[in-house]
Amino acid sequence: MPSAIELRNKAAKMADAGTTKISNTRDRMTSQPSKNINWDAEVKAKPPPLRPQKMPPPPSRTTSSPSSSSPTSQAPSKPPVPLRKTGSSVAPSLAGLSSQVSHSSSVSAATPLGPPPVVRRETRPDAVPTVTAAPPRPPPARSAVSVPRTTAQPQNTQEADIDHVDWTNLSPEDKETFFGWLDEFFGRYLQVSVPPRSATPAKTLQHVKVPPGGHTPPPMTGLPKPPTVTRPRPPPRPSSDPNHSEMSYPPPVEHGSAAEDLAHYFHPSTHWDSAWYAIENEYKAPPLRGNDRISFTASWQSDGRTKTLYGGVLFCDLSMCWYSVAWPVHAAPSHDPNDAHSVRRSAQYLPRPGPWLRERLFDAHETYGETVAAYAESYEGTGTPCARGECWDLAHEALKYFEQYDYVPKPVPSISRTHGHLIYEGRAANKGRTQSGRWRGGDDRVRRGDIVEWREARVGMGPHAWGILGNPDHTAVIVCDMVPKTGVGDGMAVLPAQMGTLEVVEQSLGKPPARARYDLAQFEEGEVWIYRPVGMEEYVGALLGPTCPPGVNALSV
């Protein structure tokens, strides 16, 4: 039996435990007075924007934290984070060589991260809108016509002598009555007026004058076809635009693509005038010098006896070429570059990619389109230009924005005036009286996030106004879908006037990003191209590097 001291100690512990529970409960149930809370009246407002000059840390793949930046009226809002797709993989990077040099015309601009964009799926090809079929037209009303029939009476044992119609021995009156019924039926069914037939019998013989060397028409063996109301059909449109070759961009090539032209330069049969590859810090082949419509990277390596130069080029027609030149390290500067025993040269290339079907083009739109459009819209109305403020920077920086996210395949970068898969190209002259154009790819519309390029273009803006787009070139981001006014298909001729109205966000030096609309029916002069952002590796065939990646099915001359 416990002693009195033990009982007293247990009673003290129980009292302490009860006091502790009451204190903890009171602390948990105590709320902070509302007057001490800093209430945010704009709780439903969009996240505050960040200035594009500050680069935040890279996004986390597993966690996210809210931003507490204060809003400002001069900085663009947060551009959206591209949608993460299941099954996407990160392309392996090229292994570094002894030395690597890259040259590309790009502008770096720190852009903030933001919430993921809303993916628009109402225009997906497999999302067919529900259409309520109109009720069928009721059949024409029939007139009440009674035909007397002779029926046999039960008490009469003699069979009726009129039980069928003798079509071979119809009287003229019966024929007139029968054809009158036909006229009434077709007149009501086709909703046309049929004149009444005359009581006099129609002529069954007509004299036909046969021209010399002609033939008489064949005899009519049945009833004439009922008249139908038809509209004259327009002349068929050609499947391709004969004026396509007149476009000034991309530049013309001697072979199938610019990459194939360069590959021919590295063929052993091509004579080289100098050992250009042996010049210090000279990595570009002579055909590439002065060409600002490319993206270029190069590297070299040496084992002490032989030095090898590697170069990779992405052209504005999206063909790609890799070349290499190997020569002895101790060769004289004036050595013969055409000596195949001491100088080894080779080249591989990928031709210009072909058009895509509708499904692949729409998948590319879902991956890149919404983010590109929202990126441009984040600068609209802020008064802050994107990057340098050039029109080209808005599209270039929107495509470059995806480099921050390793789960999104890299898109085709802006190469000169090219921004991805060509969707449409057209031109106009003589104040719009002369137009030509061509549709490319399987999609049926221009979509939000596509990029438009103008060259020395003039577009009417009203009865007595017009806009000049391009001095000589102008770039803008399309922010609304545009369905052409006519049916389109790959290679089909489509005039600019048959396209519709483009709604874009654009900027230029001295003019901050703003929204504008251009009706292509008032396209009077110049040229226009529309591009769809697409994945670089999926569309071109490989990522740009100084050497051809393993597994790429490159061609040789």
Coordinates of C-alpha atoms in Angstrom, one line a residue:
M1 CA 0.0 0.0 0.0
P2 CA 1.5 3.4 -1.0
S3 CA 2.5 5.7 1.8
A4 CA 1.1 9.2 2.4
I5 CA 4.1 10.8 1.0
E6 CA 3.8 9.0 -2.3
L7 CA 0.1 9.8 -2.5
R8 CA 0.9 13.5 -1.9
N9 CA 3.5 13.5 -4.7
K10 CA 1.1 11.9 -7.2
A11 CA -1.6 14.4 -6.3
A12 CA 0.9 17.3 -6.9
K13 CA 1.9 15.8 -10.4
M14 CA -1.7 15.5 -11.4
A15 CA -2.4 19.2 -10.4
D16 CA 0.7 20.3 -12.5
A17 CA -0.5 18.3 -15.5
G18 CA -3.9 19.8 -15.4
T19 CA -2.5 23.3 -15.1
T20 CA -0.2 22.7 -18.1
K21 CA -3.1 21.3 -20.3
I22 CA -5.2 24.4 -19.4
S23 CA -2.4 26.7 -20.3
N24 CA -1.7 25.0 -23.6
T25 CA -5.3 25.0 -24.5
R26 CA -5.6 28.7 -23.7
D27 CA -2.6 29.5 -25.8
R28 CA -3.9 27.6 -28.8
M29 CA -7.4 29.1 -28.6
T30 CA -6.2 32.7 -28.2
S31 CA -6.5 34.7 -31.5
Q32 CA -4.7 37.8 -32.5
P33 CA -6.9 41.0 -32.4
S34 CA -8.1 42.0 -35.8
K35 CA -6.8 45.5 -35.4
N36 CA -3.3 44.2 -35.4
I37 CA -3.7 42.3 -38.7
N38 CA -2.5 44.0 -41.9
W39 CA -5.4 43.2 -44.1
D40 CA -4.7 43.1 -47.9
A41 CA -7.7 44.4 -49.7
E42 CA -6.4 43.3 -53.1
V43 CA -6.2 39.6 -52.1
K44 CA -7.7 38.6 -55.4
A45 CA -5.4 40.7 -57.5
K46 CA -2.8 39.1 -59.8
P47 CA 0.7 38.5 -58.4
P48 CA 2.8 41.7 -58.3
P49 CA 5.1 42.1 -61.3
L50 CA 8.9 42.0 -61.2
R51 CA 11.3 44.1 -63.2
P52 CA 12.9 42.0 -66.0
Q53 CA 16.4 43.2 -65.0
K54 CA 16.4 41.0 -61.9
M55 CA 17.0 37.3 -62.5
P56 CA 15.3 35.2 -59.8
P57 CA 16.7 31.8 -58.8
P58 CA 15.8 28.9 -61.2
P59 CA 12.4 27.3 -60.6
S60 CA 12.2 24.3 -58.4
R61 CA 10.8 21.1 -59.8
T62 CA 9.2 19.9 -56.6
T63 CA 8.4 22.9 -54.4
S64 CA 7.2 26.5 -54.9
S65 CA 7.1 29.5 -52.7
P66 CA 5.0 32.7 -53.0
S67 CA 6.5 35.9 -54.0
S68 CA 6.2 39.0 -51.8
S69 CA 7.3 41.7 -54.2
S70 CA 5.5 45.0 -54.1
P71 CA 3.5 46.0 -57.2
T72 CA 4.7 48.7 -59.5
S73 CA 3.1 50.3 -62.5
Q74 CA 6.3 50.6 -64.6
A75 CA 7.5 46.9 -64.6
P76 CA 5.9 44.2 -66.7
S77 CA 3.9 41.5 -65.0
K78 CA 5.3 38.0 -64.5
P79 CA 5.5 36.0 -67.7
P80 CA 3.9 32.5 -67.4
V81 CA 5.8 29.3 -66.8
P82 CA 5.5 26.8 -69.7
L83 CA 3.3 23.8 -69.1
R84 CA 5.1 20.7 -67.9
K85 CA 4.2 17.7 -70.1
T86 CA 4.4 14.1 -69.0
G87 CA 6.9 12.0 -70.7
S88 CA 9.2 14.8 -71.7
S89 CA 12.9 14.2 -71.3
V90 CA 15.9 16.5 -71.1
A91 CA 18.2 16.3 -74.1
P92 CA 21.7 15.4 -73.2
S93 CA 24.3 18.2 -73.6
L94 CA 27.3 17.9 -75.8
A95 CA 30.5 17.0 -74.2
G96 CA 33.0 19.9 -74.0
L97 CA 36.0 19.7 -76.2
S98 CA 39.4 21.3 -75.8
S99 CA 38.1 24.7 -76.8
Q100 CA 34.7 25.9 -77.8
V101 CA 33.5 29.1 -79.4
S102 CA 29.9 30.0 -80.0
H103 CA 28.5 33.0 -82.0
S104 CA 24.9 33.8 -82.2
S105 CA 22.9 37.0 -82.5
S106 CA 21.1 37.0 -79.2
V107 CA 20.3 39.6 -76.5
S108 CA 20.3 38.5 -72.8
A109 CA 17.5 39.9 -70.6
A110 CA 16.7 38.7 -67.2
T111 CA 13.1 37.7 -67.0
P112 CA 11.1 36.8 -63.9
L113 CA 9.3 33.6 -63.3
G114 CA 5.5 33.4 -62.8
P115 CA 2.6 31.1 -62.5
P116 CA 1.9 28.4 -65.2
P117 CA -0.3 29.7 -68.0
V118 CA -3.8 28.5 -68.8
V119 CA -3.7 26.1 -71.8
R120 CA -6.5 26.8 -74.2
R121 CA -8.0 23.6 -75.6
E122 CA -11.2 24.8 -77.2
T123 CA -9.5 24.8 -80.6
R124 CA -8.0 21.4 -80.3
P125 CA -8.5 19.4 -83.5
D126 CA -10.2 16.5 -81.7
A127 CA -12.5 18.9 -79.7
V128 CA -15.4 19.0 -82.2
P129 CA -18.1 21.4 -81.0
T130 CA -21.6 20.0 -80.6
V131 CA -23.8 21.1 -83.4
T132 CA -27.5 20.6 -83.2
A133 CA -28.7 19.3 -86.5
A134 CA -31.5 21.2 -88.1
P135 CA -34.8 19.2 -88.4
P136 CA -35.3 17.8 -91.9
R137 CA -37.6 19.7 -94.2
P138 CA -41.1 18.2 -94.2
P139 CA -42.2 16.5 -97.4
P140 CA -44.5 18.5 -99.7
A141 CA -48.2 18.4 -99.0
R142 CA -50.1 16.2 -101.2
S143 CA -53.4 17.3 -102.8
A144 CA -56.4 15.3 -102.1
V145 CA -57.0 13.4 -105.4
S146 CA -59.4 10.5 -105.4
V147 CA -59.0 7.8 -108.0
P148 CA -62.1 5.7 -108.5
R149 CA -61.5 2.0 -108.2
T150 CA -63.9 -0.8 -109.0
T151 CA -64.2 -3.2 -106.1
A152 CA -65.9 -6.6 -106.1
Q153 CA -69.0 -6.8 -104.1
P154 CA -69.4 -9.9 -101.8
Q155 CA -72.6 -10.9 -103.4
N156 CA -71.2 -10.6 -107.0
T157 CA -69.4 -13.7 -108.2
Q158 CA -68.0 -12.0 -111.3
E159 CA -64.4 -10.7 -110.9
A160 CA -63.8 -7.0 -111.4
D161 CA -62.7 -6.2 -114.9
I162 CA -60.7 -3.1 -113.9
D163 CA -57.9 -4.1 -111.4
H164 CA -54.8 -2.4 -112.9
V165 CA -53.7 0.5 -115.1
D166 CA -53.0 -0.3 -118.7
W167 CA -50.0 2.1 -119.3
T168 CA -49.7 1.2 -122.9
N169 CA -53.2 2.2 -123.9
L170 CA -53.7 5.5 -121.9
S171 CA -56.0 8.0 -123.5
P172 CA -54.8 11.6 -124.1
E173 CA -57.0 12.8 -121.3
D174 CA -55.5 10.2 -118.9
K175 CA -52.0 11.3 -119.9
E176 CA -52.8 15.0 -119.3
T177 CA -54.2 14.1 -115.9
F178 CA -51.1 12.0 -115.0
F179 CA -48.6 14.7 -116.1
G180 CA -50.6 17.3 -114.3
W181 CA -50.1 15.3 -111.1
L182 CA -46.3 15.1 -111.8
D183 CA -46.2 18.9 -112.4
E184 CA -48.0 19.5 -109.1
F185 CA -45.7 17.2 -107.2
F186 CA -42.4 18.6 -108.5
G187 CA -43.7 22.1 -108.3
R188 CA -44.4 21.7 -104.5
Y189 CA -41.3 19.6 -103.8
L190 CA -38.9 21.9 -105.6
Q191 CA -40.8 25.1 -104.7
V192 CA -40.9 26.3 -108.3
S193 CA -43.7 27.5 -110.4
V194 CA -44.8 25.1 -113.2
P195 CA -47.1 26.6 -115.9
P196 CA -50.3 24.7 -116.6
R197 CA -50.3 22.4 -119.6
S198 CA -52.3 23.4 -122.7
A199 CA -55.3 21.4 -123.7
T200 CA -53.9 20.8 -127.2
P201 CA -51.5 17.8 -127.5
A202 CA -47.8 18.6 -127.6
K203 CA -45.8 18.2 -130.7
T204 CA -44.0 15.0 -130.9
L205 CA -41.9 15.9 -133.9
Q206 CA -39.5 18.8 -134.1
H207 CA -37.3 19.7 -137.0
V208 CA -33.7 20.1 -135.9
K209 CA -31.1 21.9 -138.1
V210 CA -27.9 20.0 -138.0
P211 CA -24.7 22.2 -138.6
P212 CA -22.2 20.9 -141.2
G213 CA -20.2 18.1 -139.7
G214 CA -22.4 18.0 -136.6
H215 CA -24.5 15.4 -135.1
T216 CA -28.1 15.3 -134.1
P217 CA -28.8 15.1 -130.3
P218 CA -29.6 11.6 -129.0
P219 CA -33.2 10.8 -128.5
M220 CA -34.7 11.4 -125.1
T221 CA -35.4 8.0 -123.5
G222 CA -37.0 9.1 -120.2
L223 CA -38.5 11.9 -118.3
P224 CA -36.5 15.2 -118.2
K225 CA -34.6 15.9 -115.0
P226 CA -36.4 18.2 -112.7
P227 CA -34.9 21.8 -112.6
T228 CA -32.6 22.6 -109.7
V229 CA -31.3 25.9 -108.5
T230 CA -27.5 25.9 -108.7
R231 CA -24.9 28.6 -108.1
P232 CA -22.0 29.0 -110.5
R233 CA -18.9 27.3 -109.2
P234 CA -15.8 29.5 -108.8
P235 CA -12.8 28.4 -110.8
P236 CA -10.6 25.9 -108.9
R237 CA -7.6 27.3 -107.0
P238 CA -4.2 26.0 -107.8
S239 CA -2.6 23.7 -105.3
S240 CA 0.5 25.8 -105.2
D241 CA 1.4 29.4 -105.7
P242 CA 3.4 30.1 -108.8
N243 CA 4.7 33.3 -107.3
H244 CA 6.2 31.5 -104.3
S245 CA 9.7 31.7 -105.7
E246 CA 9.4 35.5 -105.8
M247 CA 9.6 35.8 -102.0
S248 CA 12.8 37.6 -100.9
Y249 CA 13.3 35.5 -97.9
P250 CA 15.0 33.1 -97.2
P251 CA 17.8 33.8 -99.7
P252 CA 18.0 31.6 -102.8
V253 CA 20.3 28.6 -102.8
E254 CA 22.1 26.6 -105.4
H255 CA 21.2 23.2 -104.1
G256 CA 18.3 22.1 -102.0
S257 CA 19.2 24.1 -98.9
A258 CA 21.8 26.4 -97.5
A259 CA 23.3 23.6 -95.5
E260 CA 23.8 21.5 -98.6
D261 CA 25.5 24.4 -100.3
L262 CA 28.0 24.5 -97.5
A263 CA 28.5 20.8 -97.6
H264 CA 29.4 21.1 -101.3
Y265 CA 32.1 23.6 -100.3
F266 CA 33.8 20.9 -98.1
H267 CA 33.7 18.3 -100.8
P268 CA 37.2 17.2 -101.9
S269 CA 36.5 18.2 -105.4
T270 CA 36.0 21.9 -104.4
H271 CA 39.2 24.0 -104.9
W272 CA 40.2 26.1 -101.9
D273 CA 42.2 29.3 -102.5
S274 CA 43.8 29.4 -99.0
A275 CA 44.4 27.6 -95.8
W276 CA 41.8 29.7 -93.9
Y277 CA 41.4 27.2 -91.1
A278 CA 45.0 27.6 -90.0
I279 CA 44.5 31.4 -89.2
E280 CA 44.4 32.1 -85.5
N281 CA 40.8 32.5 -84.2
E282 CA 39.3 32.0 -87.7
Y283 CA 36.6 29.4 -87.3
K284 CA 34.0 30.4 -90.0
A285 CA 34.4 28.9 -93.4
P286 CA 34.7 31.6 -96.2
P287 CA 31.1 31.0 -97.4
L288 CA 29.8 32.0 -93.9
R289 CA 31.8 35.2 -93.5
G290 CA 29.5 38.3 -93.5
N291 CA 26.4 36.1 -93.2
D292 CA 24.3 37.4 -90.3
R293 CA 21.4 35.1 -91.0
I294 CA 22.9 32.1 -89.2
S295 CA 23.6 30.7 -85.7
F296 CA 27.1 29.4 -85.4
T297 CA 29.3 27.4 -83.0
A298 CA 32.8 26.0 -83.3
S299 CA 35.5 24.2 -81.3
W300 CA 38.9 22.7 -82.0
Q301 CA 41.2 20.0 -80.5
S302 CA 44.8 18.9 -80.9
D303 CA 46.8 15.8 -80.0
G304 CA 50.2 17.4 -80.6
R305 CA 50.5 16.3 -84.2
T306 CA 47.1 17.1 -85.8
K307 CA 44.8 19.9 -85.1
T308 CA 41.1 19.6 -86.0
L309 CA 38.5 22.4 -86.4
Y310 CA 34.8 21.6 -85.9
G311 CA 32.0 23.9 -86.8
G312 CA 28.2 23.8 -86.7
V313 CA 25.8 26.1 -88.5
L314 CA 22.0 26.6 -88.3
F315 CA 20.7 28.6 -91.3
C316 CA 17.6 30.7 -91.6
D317 CA 15.9 28.1 -93.7
L318 CA 16.4 25.8 -90.7
S319 CA 18.8 23.5 -92.5
M320 CA 21.9 22.5 -90.4
C321 CA 25.5 21.6 -91.3
W322 CA 28.5 20.3 -89.4
Y323 CA 32.0 20.5 -90.9
S324 CA 35.5 19.5 -89.8
V325 CA 39.1 20.2 -91.1
A326 CA 42.2 18.4 -89.8
W327 CA 45.7 19.3 -90.7
P328 CA 49.3 18.9 -89.3
V329 CA 50.1 21.2 -86.4
H330 CA 53.6 22.0 -87.8
A331 CA 52.4 22.5 -91.4
A332 CA 53.7 25.7 -93.1
P333 CA 51.3 28.6 -93.3
S334 CA 51.5 28.4 -97.1
H335 CA 50.7 24.7 -97.3
D336 CA 48.4 23.4 -100.0
P337 CA 44.8 23.2 -98.6
N338 CA 43.8 20.9 -101.5
D339 CA 46.3 18.2 -100.6
A340 CA 44.0 15.3 -99.5
H341 CA 47.0 13.4 -97.9
S342 CA 47.7 16.1 -95.3
V343 CA 44.4 18.0 -95.1
R344 CA 41.2 16.1 -94.4
R345 CA 37.9 17.8 -94.7
S346 CA 34.3 16.6 -94.4
A347 CA 30.8 17.8 -93.9
Q348 CA 27.4 16.5 -92.9
Y349 CA 24.1 18.3 -93.2
L350 CA 20.3 18.1 -92.4
P351 CA 18.1 19.5 -95.2
R352 CA 15.4 22.0 -94.7
P353 CA 12.6 20.4 -92.6
G354 CA 9.3 19.7 -94.3
P355 CA 5.8 20.8 -93.3
W356 CA 4.0 19.2 -90.3
L357 CA 0.5 17.7 -90.1
R358 CA -2.2 19.4 -88.0
E359 CA -1.7 17.3 -84.9
R360 CA 2.0 18.0 -84.5
L361 CA 1.5 21.7 -85.2
F362 CA -1.3 21.9 -82.6
D363 CA 0.9 20.1 -80.0
A364 CA 3.6 22.6 -80.6
H365 CA 1.0 25.4 -80.0
E366 CA 0.0 23.9 -76.7
T367 CA 3.6 23.6 -75.6
Y368 CA 4.9 27.1 -76.6
G369 CA 2.0 29.3 -77.9
E370 CA 0.3 30.4 -74.7
T371 CA 3.6 31.2 -73.0
V372 CA 4.9 33.2 -76.0
A373 CA 1.7 35.2 -76.2
A374 CA 1.5 35.8 -72.5
Y375 CA 5.1 36.9 -72.4
A376 CA 4.4 39.6 -74.9
E377 CA 1.2 40.6 -73.1
S378 CA 3.1 41.0 -69.9
Y379 CA 4.9 44.0 -71.3
E380 CA 1.7 45.6 -72.8
G381 CA 0.7 48.8 -71.2
T382 CA 3.7 49.0 -68.8
G383 CA 5.7 51.5 -70.8
T384 CA 8.8 49.3 -70.3
P385 CA 10.4 47.9 -73.5
C386 CA 11.5 44.3 -73.8
A387 CA 15.4 44.0 -73.9
R388 CA 16.7 46.7 -76.3
G389 CA 13.3 47.8 -77.4
E390 CA 13.7 46.5 -80.9
C391 CA 10.7 44.8 -82.5
W392 CA 12.7 41.6 -83.0
D393 CA 13.6 41.4 -79.3
L394 CA 10.0 40.7 -78.2
A395 CA 9.8 37.4 -80.1
H396 CA 13.4 36.5 -79.5
E397 CA 13.2 36.9 -75.7
A398 CA 9.8 35.0 -75.6
L399 CA 11.5 32.0 -77.2
K400 CA 14.6 32.3 -75.1
Y401 CA 12.4 32.4 -72.0
F402 CA 12.1 28.5 -72.2
E403 CA 15.8 28.0 -71.5
Q404 CA 15.0 28.4 -67.8
Y405 CA 12.9 25.2 -67.8
D406 CA 14.7 21.9 -68.4
Y407 CA 11.5 19.9 -68.7
V408 CA 10.4 21.9 -71.8
P409 CA 12.1 21.0 -75.1
K410 CA 14.1 23.9 -76.5
P411 CA 12.2 25.7 -79.3
V412 CA 13.7 26.8 -82.5
P413 CA 15.4 30.1 -81.7
S414 CA 15.0 33.3 -83.7
I415 CA 17.4 33.0 -86.7
S416 CA 17.3 36.2 -88.6
R417 CA 13.6 36.6 -89.6
T418 CA 12.7 32.9 -88.9
H419 CA 11.0 31.9 -85.7
G420 CA 9.9 28.3 -86.2
H421 CA 7.7 26.4 -88.6
L422 CA 6.5 28.5 -91.5
I423 CA 2.6 28.7 -91.6
Y424 CA 2.0 31.3 -94.3
E425 CA 3.8 33.6 -96.6
G426 CA 2.3 36.2 -98.9
R427 CA 3.0 39.4 -100.8
A428 CA 1.2 42.4 -102.3
A429 CA 1.9 45.1 -104.8
N430 CA 0.2 47.8 -106.8
K431 CA -1.8 49.0 -103.7
G432 CA -3.2 45.5 -103.2
R433 CA -4.3 44.8 -106.7
T434 CA -1.6 42.2 -107.1
Q435 CA -1.5 39.6 -104.3
S436 CA -0.1 36.1 -103.9
G437 CA 0.4 33.7 -101.0
R438 CA 0.9 30.2 -99.9
W439 CA -0.2 28.1 -96.9
R440 CA 2.2 25.6 -95.4
G441 CA 1.4 22.8 -93.0
G442 CA -1.7 21.0 -92.0
D443 CA -3.2 23.4 -89.4
D444 CA -6.3 25.3 -90.4
R445 CA -5.7 28.6 -88.7
V446 CA -3.2 31.1 -87.3
R447 CA -3.0 30.6 -83.5
R448 CA -2.2 32.6 -80.5
G449 CA 1.5 32.7 -79.9
D450 CA 2.5 32.6 -83.6
I451 CA 5.0 35.2 -84.7
V452 CA 4.5 37.5 -87.8
E453 CA 7.3 39.1 -89.9
W454 CA 6.7 42.0 -92.2
R455 CA 9.1 43.4 -94.9
E456 CA 8.6 46.9 -96.3
A457 CA 4.8 46.4 -95.8
R458 CA 2.0 48.9 -96.1
V459 CA -1.3 48.1 -94.6
G460 CA -4.4 50.3 -94.8
M461 CA -5.8 51.5 -91.4
G462 CA -8.9 53.2 -92.6
P463 CA -10.3 55.3 -95.5
H464 CA -7.4 57.8 -95.4
A465 CA -4.7 56.2 -93.2
W466 CA -2.2 53.4 -93.5
G467 CA 0.7 51.8 -91.5
I468 CA 4.2 51.2 -92.7
L469 CA 5.6 47.9 -91.2
G470 CA 9.2 47.3 -91.6
N471 CA 12.2 49.4 -92.3
P472 CA 13.0 47.1 -93.8
D473 CA 11.7 44.4 -91.4
H474 CA 9.2 44.3 -88.5
T475 CA 8.4 41.6 -86.0
A476 CA 5.3 41.1 -83.8
V477 CA 3.7 38.4 -81.6
I478 CA 0.2 37.3 -82.5
V479 CA -2.2 37.1 -79.5
C480 CA -5.5 36.0 -81.0
D481 CA -6.4 33.1 -83.3
M482 CA -7.2 34.0 -86.9
V483 CA -9.3 31.6 -89.1
P484 CA -8.8 32.2 -92.8
K485 CA -11.9 33.1 -94.8
T486 CA -11.3 30.2 -97.2
G487 CA -10.3 26.6 -96.9
V488 CA -6.6 26.1 -96.5
G489 CA -4.2 23.2 -96.9
D490 CA -0.5 22.5 -97.3
G491 CA 0.8 24.1 -100.5
M492 CA -2.5 25.8 -101.3
A493 CA -2.6 29.3 -102.8
V494 CA -4.2 31.7 -100.3
L495 CA -4.2 35.4 -101.0
P496 CA -3.5 37.8 -98.1
A497 CA -7.0 39.3 -98.6
Q498 CA -8.4 35.8 -97.8
M499 CA -6.6 35.5 -94.5
G500 CA -8.4 37.9 -92.0
T501 CA -7.3 40.3 -89.3
L502 CA -4.1 39.9 -87.2
E503 CA -4.2 41.0 -83.6
V504 CA -0.6 41.5 -82.3
V505 CA 1.5 42.9 -79.5
E506 CA 4.5 44.8 -81.0
Q507 CA 7.2 47.3 -80.0
S508 CA 9.8 49.4 -81.7
L509 CA 12.5 51.8 -80.7
G510 CA 10.8 54.7 -78.9
K511 CA 7.5 52.9 -78.9
P512 CA 6.8 50.6 -75.9
P513 CA 4.9 47.3 -76.3
A514 CA 1.3 47.9 -77.4
R515 CA -1.6 46.0 -79.0
A516 CA -2.5 46.6 -82.7
R517 CA -4.8 45.1 -85.4
Y518 CA -4.0 44.7 -89.1
D519 CA -6.5 43.6 -91.7
L520 CA -4.8 41.7 -94.4
A521 CA -7.6 42.5 -96.8
Q522 CA -6.0 46.0 -96.8
F523 CA -2.5 44.7 -97.4
E524 CA -1.2 46.9 -100.2
E525 CA 2.6 46.5 -100.5
G526 CA 5.4 44.3 -99.2
E527 CA 5.7 40.8 -97.8
V528 CA 4.5 38.9 -94.8
W529 CA 5.5 35.6 -93.1
I530 CA 3.8 33.8 -90.1
Y531 CA 5.7 31.2 -88.0
R532 CA 4.7 28.7 -85.4
P533 CA 7.1 28.1 -82.5
V534 CA 8.2 24.4 -82.5
G535 CA 10.7 22.2 -80.8
M536 CA 14.2 22.5 -82.2
E537 CA 15.2 18.8 -81.9
E538 CA 11.9 17.5 -83.0
Y539 CA 11.5 19.8 -86.1
V540 CA 15.1 20.4 -87.3
G541 CA 16.4 17.0 -86.2
A542 CA 19.2 18.0 -83.7
L543 CA 20.4 20.7 -81.3
L544 CA 23.1 23.0 -82.6
G545 CA 26.6 22.0 -81.6
P546 CA 30.1 21.9 -83.2
T547 CA 29.8 18.2 -84.0
C548 CA 26.9 16.1 -85.3
P549 CA 25.3 14.3 -82.3
P550 CA 25.4 10.5 -82.3
G551 CA 22.3 8.9 -83.8
V552 CA 21.4 11.8 -86.1
N553 CA 20.8 10.6 -89.6
A554 CA 22.8 13.3 -91.3
L555 CA 23.5 13.4 -95.1
S556 CA 26.7 13.8 -97.0
V557 CA 27.5 15.1 -100.4

